[in-house]
C-alpha cells in the first residue's frame, strides 16, 4: 500500500487529506503538492505536522474503495 499525503493548504476544507491506495493502482493527483510513503506511521506523522502548520482539526484518510476515515488525534 502507498500512503499519499496532500501537502497544500487544505482550506476551506478542515482536514489534511491522506490517500491510501494499492501499489498496483495509479493515483492521479493533478499538479498538487504531495508526498508518498510506504509506511503509514511516517505518512501520519507528516500529516500531523501539516495539520499543525495549517491549523486544521482533522486528518482524513481516503481509501481506494471511495470512503474516508476521519482522525482527530
PDB file of N, CA and C in Angstrom:
ATOM      1  N   UNK A   1       0.841  -1.179   0.000  1.00  0.00           N
ATOM      2  CA  UNK A   1       0.000   0.000   0.000  1.00  0.00           C
ATOM      3  C   UNK A   1       0.887   1.243   0.000  1.00  0.00           C
ATOM      4  N   UNK A   2       0.421   2.250  -0.675  1.00  0.00           N
ATOM      5  CA  UNK A   2       1.084   3.557  -0.697  1.00  0.00           C
ATOM      6  C   UNK A   2       0.222   4.554   0.051  1.00  0.00           C
ATOM      7  N   UNK A   3       0.878   5.426   0.787  1.00  0.00           N
ATOM      8  CA  UNK A   3       0.216   6.498   1.526  1.00  0.00           C
ATOM      9  C   UNK A   3       0.602   7.812   0.868  1.00  0.00           C
ATOM     10  N   UNK A   4      -0.365   8.560   0.373  1.00  0.00           N
ATOM     11  CA  UNK A   4      -0.116   9.815  -0.315  1.00  0.00           C
ATOM     12  C   UNK A   4      -0.677  10.944   0.549  1.00  0.00           C
ATOM     13  N   UNK A   5       0.195  11.849   0.973  1.00  0.00           N
ATOM     14  CA  UNK A   5      -0.212  12.970   1.824  1.00  0.00           C
ATOM     15  C   UNK A   5      -0.238  14.227   0.956  1.00  0.00           C
ATOM     16  N   UNK A   6      -1.405  14.881   0.897  1.00  0.00           N
ATOM     17  CA  UNK A   6      -1.507  16.129   0.145  1.00  0.00           C
ATOM     18  C   UNK A   6      -0.883  17.239   0.968  1.00  0.00           C
ATOM     19  N   UNK A   7       0.045  17.963   0.382  1.00  0.00           N
ATOM     20  CA  UNK A   7       0.872  18.928   1.089  1.00  0.00           C
ATOM     21  C   UNK A   7       0.366  20.366   1.009  1.00  0.00           C
ATOM     22  N   UNK A   8      -0.648  20.629   0.204  1.00  0.00           N
ATOM     23  CA  UNK A   8      -1.115  22.003   0.012  1.00  0.00           C
ATOM     24  C   UNK A   8      -2.020  22.445   1.156  1.00  0.00           C
ATOM     25  N   UNK A   9      -2.195  23.754   1.261  1.00  0.00           N
ATOM     26  CA  UNK A   9      -3.109  24.306   2.250  1.00  0.00           C
ATOM     27  C   UNK A   9      -4.500  23.741   1.987  1.00  0.00           C
ATOM     28  N   UNK A  10      -5.095  23.086   2.969  1.00  0.00           N
ATOM     29  CA  UNK A  10      -6.364  22.395   2.733  1.00  0.00           C
ATOM     30  C   UNK A  10      -7.594  23.298   2.774  1.00  0.00           C
ATOM     31  N   UNK A  11      -7.434  24.524   3.228  1.00  0.00           N
ATOM     32  CA  UNK A  11      -8.610  25.379   3.413  1.00  0.00           C
ATOM     33  C   UNK A  11      -9.260  25.697   2.074  1.00  0.00           C
ATOM     34  N   UNK A  12     -10.577  25.687   1.985  1.00  0.00           N
ATOM     35  CA  UNK A  12     -11.556  25.784   3.060  1.00  0.00           C
ATOM     36  C   UNK A  12     -11.896  24.466   3.742  1.00  0.00           C
ATOM     37  N   UNK A  13     -11.367  23.335   3.253  1.00  0.00           N
ATOM     38  CA  UNK A  13     -11.601  22.071   3.971  1.00  0.00           C
ATOM     39  C   UNK A  13     -10.907  22.148   5.315  1.00  0.00           C
ATOM     40  N   UNK A  14     -11.426  21.438   6.268  1.00  0.00           N
ATOM     41  CA  UNK A  14     -10.868  21.499   7.618  1.00  0.00           C
ATOM     42  C   UNK A  14     -10.128  20.213   7.961  1.00  0.00           C
ATOM     43  N   UNK A  15      -9.403  19.648   6.977  1.00  0.00           N
ATOM     44  CA  UNK A  15      -8.658  18.419   7.224  1.00  0.00           C
ATOM     45  C   UNK A  15      -7.487  18.300   6.254  1.00  0.00           C
ATOM     46  N   UNK A  16      -6.510  17.509   6.682  1.00  0.00           N
ATOM     47  CA  UNK A  16      -5.399  17.117   5.821  1.00  0.00           C
ATOM     48  C   UNK A  16      -5.796  15.801   5.176  1.00  0.00           C
ATOM     49  N   UNK A  17      -5.705  15.720   3.867  1.00  0.00           N
ATOM     50  CA  UNK A  17      -6.103  14.512   3.145  1.00  0.00           C
ATOM     51  C   UNK A  17      -4.914  13.578   2.971  1.00  0.00           C
ATOM     52  N   UNK A  18      -5.170  12.300   3.279  1.00  0.00           N
ATOM     53  CA  UNK A  18      -4.207  11.228   3.053  1.00  0.00           C
ATOM     54  C   UNK A  18      -4.929  10.180   2.215  1.00  0.00           C
ATOM     55  N   UNK A  19      -4.312   9.758   1.111  1.00  0.00           N
ATOM     56  CA  UNK A  19      -4.929   8.769   0.236  1.00  0.00           C
ATOM     57  C   UNK A  19      -4.167   7.464   0.382  1.00  0.00           C
ATOM     58  N   UNK A  20      -4.888   6.416   0.720  1.00  0.00           N
ATOM     59  CA  UNK A  20      -4.310   5.073   0.860  1.00  0.00           C
ATOM     60  C   UNK A  20      -4.711   4.277  -0.366  1.00  0.00           C
ATOM     61  N   UNK A  21      -3.721   3.774  -1.107  1.00  0.00           N
ATOM     62  CA  UNK A  21      -4.020   3.102  -2.370  1.00  0.00           C
ATOM     63  C   UNK A  21      -3.132   1.876  -2.558  1.00  0.00           C
ATOM     64  N   UNK A  22      -3.628   0.949  -3.360  1.00  0.00           N
ATOM     65  CA  UNK A  22      -2.820  -0.218  -3.724  1.00  0.00           C
ATOM     66  C   UNK A  22      -1.670   0.230  -4.603  1.00  0.00           C
ATOM     67  N   UNK A  23      -0.550  -0.457  -4.490  1.00  0.00           N
ATOM     68  CA  UNK A  23       0.604  -0.087  -5.312  1.00  0.00           C
ATOM     69  C   UNK A  23       0.331  -0.354  -6.785  1.00  0.00           C
ATOM     70  N   UNK A  24      -0.634  -1.225  -7.085  1.00  0.00           N
ATOM     71  CA  UNK A  24      -0.917  -1.540  -8.483  1.00  0.00           C
ATOM     72  C   UNK A  24      -1.808  -0.496  -9.139  1.00  0.00           C
ATOM     73  N   UNK A  25      -2.451   0.344  -8.337  1.00  0.00           N
ATOM     74  CA  UNK A  25      -3.323   1.378  -8.891  1.00  0.00           C
ATOM     75  C   UNK A  25      -2.550   2.679  -9.039  1.00  0.00           C
ATOM     76  N   UNK A  26      -2.924   3.443 -10.016  1.00  0.00           N
ATOM     77  CA  UNK A  26      -2.291   4.737 -10.235  1.00  0.00           C
ATOM     78  C   UNK A  26      -3.077   5.807  -9.497  1.00  0.00           C
ATOM     79  N   UNK A  27      -2.404   6.622  -8.754  1.00  0.00           N
ATOM     80  CA  UNK A  27      -3.053   7.732  -8.075  1.00  0.00           C
ATOM     81  C   UNK A  27      -2.838   8.964  -8.932  1.00  0.00           C
ATOM     82  N   UNK A  28      -3.912   9.592  -9.317  1.00  0.00           N
ATOM     83  CA  UNK A  28      -3.796  10.795 -10.126  1.00  0.00           C
ATOM     84  C   UNK A  28      -4.079  12.001  -9.247  1.00  0.00           C
ATOM     85  N   UNK A  29      -3.053  12.729  -8.966  1.00  0.00           N
ATOM     86  CA  UNK A  29      -3.181  13.958  -8.197  1.00  0.00           C
ATOM     87  C   UNK A  29      -2.678  15.063  -9.106  1.00  0.00           C
ATOM     88  N   UNK A  30      -3.628  15.753  -9.685  1.00  0.00           N
ATOM     89  CA  UNK A  30      -3.316  16.732 -10.712  1.00  0.00           C
ATOM     90  C   UNK A  30      -2.554  17.919 -10.144  1.00  0.00           C
ATOM     91  N   UNK A  31      -1.322  18.001 -10.460  1.00  0.00           N
ATOM     92  CA  UNK A  31      -0.433  19.119 -10.115  1.00  0.00           C
ATOM     93  C   UNK A  31      -0.622  19.632  -8.686  1.00  0.00           C
ATOM     94  N   UNK A  32      -0.845  18.745  -7.774  1.00  0.00           N
ATOM     95  CA  UNK A  32      -0.963  19.111  -6.363  1.00  0.00           C
ATOM     96  C   UNK A  32       0.297  18.641  -5.647  1.00  0.00           C
ATOM     97  N   UNK A  33       0.762  19.454  -4.728  1.00  0.00           N
ATOM     98  CA  UNK A  33       1.928  19.075  -3.946  1.00  0.00           C
ATOM     99  C   UNK A  33       1.541  17.887  -3.069  1.00  0.00           C
ATOM    100  N   UNK A  34       2.367  16.861  -3.077  1.00  0.00           N
ATOM    101  CA  UNK A  34       2.092  15.671  -2.280  1.00  0.00           C
ATOM    102  C   UNK A  34       3.386  14.931  -1.985  1.00  0.00           C
ATOM    103  N   UNK A  35       3.309  14.047  -1.012  1.00  0.00           N
ATOM    104  CA  UNK A  35       4.429  13.168  -0.715  1.00  0.00           C
ATOM    105  C   UNK A  35       3.888  11.748  -0.624  1.00  0.00           C
ATOM    106  N   UNK A  36       4.721  10.771  -0.961  1.00  0.00           N
ATOM    107  CA  UNK A  36       4.305   9.374  -0.996  1.00  0.00           C
ATOM    108  C   UNK A  36       5.140   8.581   0.004  1.00  0.00           C
ATOM    109  N   UNK A  37       4.473   7.729   0.782  1.00  0.00           N
ATOM    110  CA  UNK A  37       5.134   6.927   1.804  1.00  0.00           C
ATOM    111  C   UNK A  37       4.720   5.468   1.662  1.00  0.00           C
ATOM    112  N   UNK A  38       5.636   4.576   2.010  1.00  0.00           N
ATOM    113  CA  UNK A  38       5.317   3.149   2.089  1.00  0.00           C
ATOM    114  C   UNK A  38       4.833   2.788   3.484  1.00  0.00           C
ATOM    115  N   UNK A  39       5.157   3.630   4.444  1.00  0.00           N
ATOM    116  CA  UNK A  39       4.853   3.358   5.844  1.00  0.00           C
ATOM    117  C   UNK A  39       3.767   4.308   6.360  1.00  0.00           C
ATOM    118  N   UNK A  40       2.712   3.748   6.933  1.00  0.00           N
ATOM    119  CA  UNK A  40       1.612   4.554   7.440  1.00  0.00           C
ATOM    120  C   UNK A  40       2.000   5.470   8.578  1.00  0.00           C
ATOM    121  N   UNK A  41       2.900   5.007   9.455  1.00  0.00           N
ATOM    122  CA  UNK A  41       3.322   5.843  10.580  1.00  0.00           C
ATOM    123  C   UNK A  41       4.035   7.101  10.102  1.00  0.00           C
ATOM    124  N   UNK A  42       4.891   6.956   9.098  1.00  0.00           N
ATOM    125  CA  UNK A  42       5.590   8.121   8.546  1.00  0.00           C
ATOM    126  C   UNK A  42       4.604   9.076   7.874  1.00  0.00           C
ATOM    127  N   UNK A  43       3.653   8.524   7.131  1.00  0.00           N
ATOM    128  CA  UNK A  43       2.663   9.355   6.447  1.00  0.00           C
ATOM    129  C   UNK A  43       1.816  10.125   7.456  1.00  0.00           C
ATOM    130  N   UNK A  44       1.385   9.459   8.516  1.00  0.00           N
ATOM    131  CA  UNK A  44       0.555  10.127   9.519  1.00  0.00           C
ATOM    132  C   UNK A  44       1.352  11.149  10.322  1.00  0.00           C
ATOM    133  N   UNK A  45       2.636  10.885  10.531  1.00  0.00           N
ATOM    134  CA  UNK A  45       3.478  11.870  11.213  1.00  0.00           C
ATOM    135  C   UNK A  45       3.567  13.144  10.366  1.00  0.00           C
ATOM    136  N   UNK A  46       3.735  12.987   9.055  1.00  0.00           N
ATOM    137  CA  UNK A  46       3.778  14.153   8.164  1.00  0.00           C
ATOM    138  C   UNK A  46       2.424  14.861   8.141  1.00  0.00           C
ATOM    139  N   UNK A  47       1.345  14.102   8.114  1.00  0.00           N
ATOM    140  CA  UNK A  47       0.005  14.690   8.115  1.00  0.00           C
ATOM    141  C   UNK A  47      -0.234  15.481   9.404  1.00  0.00           C
ATOM    142  N   UNK A  48       0.261  14.984  10.527  1.00  0.00           N
ATOM    143  CA  UNK A  48       0.125  15.718  11.800  1.00  0.00           C
ATOM    144  C   UNK A  48       0.900  17.037  11.761  1.00  0.00           C
ATOM    145  N   UNK A  49       2.092  17.003  11.166  1.00  0.00           N
ATOM    146  CA  UNK A  49       2.866  18.243  11.023  1.00  0.00           C
ATOM    147  C   UNK A  49       2.094  19.263  10.192  1.00  0.00           C
ATOM    148  N   UNK A  50       1.516  18.811   9.088  1.00  0.00           N
ATOM    149  CA  UNK A  50       0.751  19.705   8.226  1.00  0.00           C
ATOM    150  C   UNK A  50      -0.514  20.197   8.920  1.00  0.00           C
ATOM    151  N   UNK A  51      -1.154  19.332   9.688  1.00  0.00           N
ATOM    152  CA  UNK A  51      -2.345  19.726  10.441  1.00  0.00           C
ATOM    153  C   UNK A  51      -2.015  20.882  11.372  1.00  0.00           C
ATOM    154  N   UNK A  52      -0.901  20.763  12.089  1.00  0.00           N
ATOM    155  CA  UNK A  52      -0.486  21.833  12.998  1.00  0.00           C
ATOM    156  C   UNK A  52      -0.076  23.089  12.223  1.00  0.00           C
ATOM    157  N   UNK A  53       0.652  22.908  11.137  1.00  0.00           N
ATOM    158  CA  UNK A  53       1.125  24.031  10.330  1.00  0.00           C
ATOM    159  C   UNK A  53      -0.041  24.847   9.767  1.00  0.00           C
ATOM    160  N   UNK A  54      -1.069  24.176   9.265  1.00  0.00           N
ATOM    161  CA  UNK A  54      -2.189  24.864   8.637  1.00  0.00           C
ATOM    162  C   UNK A  54      -3.329  25.155   9.600  1.00  0.00           C
ATOM    163  N   UNK A  55      -3.235  24.677  10.828  1.00  0.00           N
ATOM    164  CA  UNK A  55      -4.242  24.975  11.840  1.00  0.00           C
ATOM    165  C   UNK A  55      -5.605  24.361  11.572  1.00  0.00           C
ATOM    166  N   UNK A  56      -5.608  23.155  11.011  1.00  0.00           N
ATOM    167  CA  UNK A  56      -6.867  22.450  10.809  1.00  0.00           C
ATOM    168  C   UNK A  56      -7.036  21.413  11.910  1.00  0.00           C
ATOM    169  N   UNK A  57      -8.230  20.842  12.020  1.00  0.00           N
ATOM    170  CA  UNK A  57      -8.522  19.991  13.161  1.00  0.00           C
ATOM    171  C   UNK A  57      -8.443  18.500  12.889  1.00  0.00           C
ATOM    172  N   UNK A  58      -8.468  18.090  11.628  1.00  0.00           N
ATOM    173  CA  UNK A  58      -8.535  16.662  11.336  1.00  0.00           C
ATOM    174  C   UNK A  58      -7.569  16.235  10.253  1.00  0.00           C
ATOM    175  N   UNK A  59      -7.311  14.937  10.288  1.00  0.00           N
ATOM    176  CA  UNK A  59      -6.654  14.233   9.191  1.00  0.00           C
ATOM    177  C   UNK A  59      -7.715  13.269   8.681  1.00  0.00           C
ATOM    178  N   UNK A  60      -7.878  13.205   7.376  1.00  0.00           N
ATOM    179  CA  UNK A  60      -8.882  12.298   6.815  1.00  0.00           C
ATOM    180  C   UNK A  60      -8.170  11.359   5.847  1.00  0.00           C
ATOM    181  N   UNK A  61      -8.357  10.061   6.060  1.00  0.00           N
ATOM    182  CA  UNK A  61      -7.733   9.048   5.212  1.00  0.00           C
ATOM    183  C   UNK A  61      -8.768   8.577   4.197  1.00  0.00           C
ATOM    184  N   UNK A  62      -8.424   8.721   2.938  1.00  0.00           N
ATOM    185  CA  UNK A  62      -9.288   8.266   1.852  1.00  0.00           C
ATOM    186  C   UNK A  62      -8.746   6.955   1.323  1.00  0.00           C
ATOM    187  N   UNK A  63      -9.601   5.954   1.252  1.00  0.00           N
ATOM    188  CA  UNK A  63      -9.198   4.643   0.749  1.00  0.00           C
ATOM    189  C   UNK A  63      -9.606   4.512  -0.712  1.00  0.00           C
ATOM    190  N   UNK A  64      -8.961   3.630  -1.402  1.00  0.00           N
ATOM    191  CA  UNK A  64      -9.261   3.440  -2.822  1.00  0.00           C
ATOM    192  C   UNK A  64     -10.684   2.924  -3.034  1.00  0.00           C
ATOM    193  N   UNK A  65     -11.319   2.424  -1.981  1.00  0.00           N
ATOM    194  CA  UNK A  65     -12.695   1.946  -2.083  1.00  0.00           C
ATOM    195  C   UNK A  65     -13.691   3.101  -1.998  1.00  0.00           C
ATOM    196  N   UNK A  66     -13.212   4.335  -2.011  1.00  0.00           N
ATOM    197  CA  UNK A  66     -14.035   5.547  -2.058  1.00  0.00           C
ATOM    198  C   UNK A  66     -14.745   5.894  -0.754  1.00  0.00           C
ATOM    199  N   UNK A  67     -14.150   5.572   0.353  1.00  0.00           N
ATOM    200  CA  UNK A  67     -14.680   6.082   1.608  1.00  0.00           C
ATOM    201  C   UNK A  67     -13.528   6.653   2.402  1.00  0.00           C
ATOM    202  N   UNK A  68     -13.833   7.431   3.424  1.00  0.00           N
ATOM    203  CA  UNK A  68     -12.773   8.054   4.199  1.00  0.00           C
ATOM    204  C   UNK A  68     -12.961   7.775   5.677  1.00  0.00           C
ATOM    205  N   UNK A  69     -11.856   7.885   6.398  1.00  0.00           N
ATOM    206  CA  UNK A  69     -11.832   7.665   7.832  1.00  0.00           C
ATOM    207  C   UNK A  69     -11.317   8.940   8.480  1.00  0.00           C
ATOM    208  N   UNK A  70     -12.137   9.635   9.288  1.00  0.00           N
ATOM    209  CA  UNK A  70     -11.646  10.842   9.977  1.00  0.00           C
ATOM    210  C   UNK A  70     -10.794  10.467  11.169  1.00  0.00           C
ATOM    211  N   UNK A  71      -9.744  11.240  11.420  1.00  0.00           N
ATOM    212  CA  UNK A  71      -8.874  11.044  12.577  1.00  0.00           C
ATOM    213  C   UNK A  71      -8.743  12.377  13.292  1.00  0.00           C
ATOM    214  N   UNK A  72      -8.964  12.393  14.582  1.00  0.00           N
ATOM    215  CA  UNK A  72      -8.878  13.643  15.338  1.00  0.00           C
ATOM    216  C   UNK A  72      -7.588  13.777  16.130  1.00  0.00           C
ATOM    217  N   UNK A  73      -6.888  12.709  16.416  1.00  0.00           N
ATOM    218  CA  UNK A  73      -5.681  12.842  17.243  1.00  0.00           C
ATOM    219  C   UNK A  73      -4.419  12.702  16.441  1.00  0.00           C
TER     220      UNK A  73
END
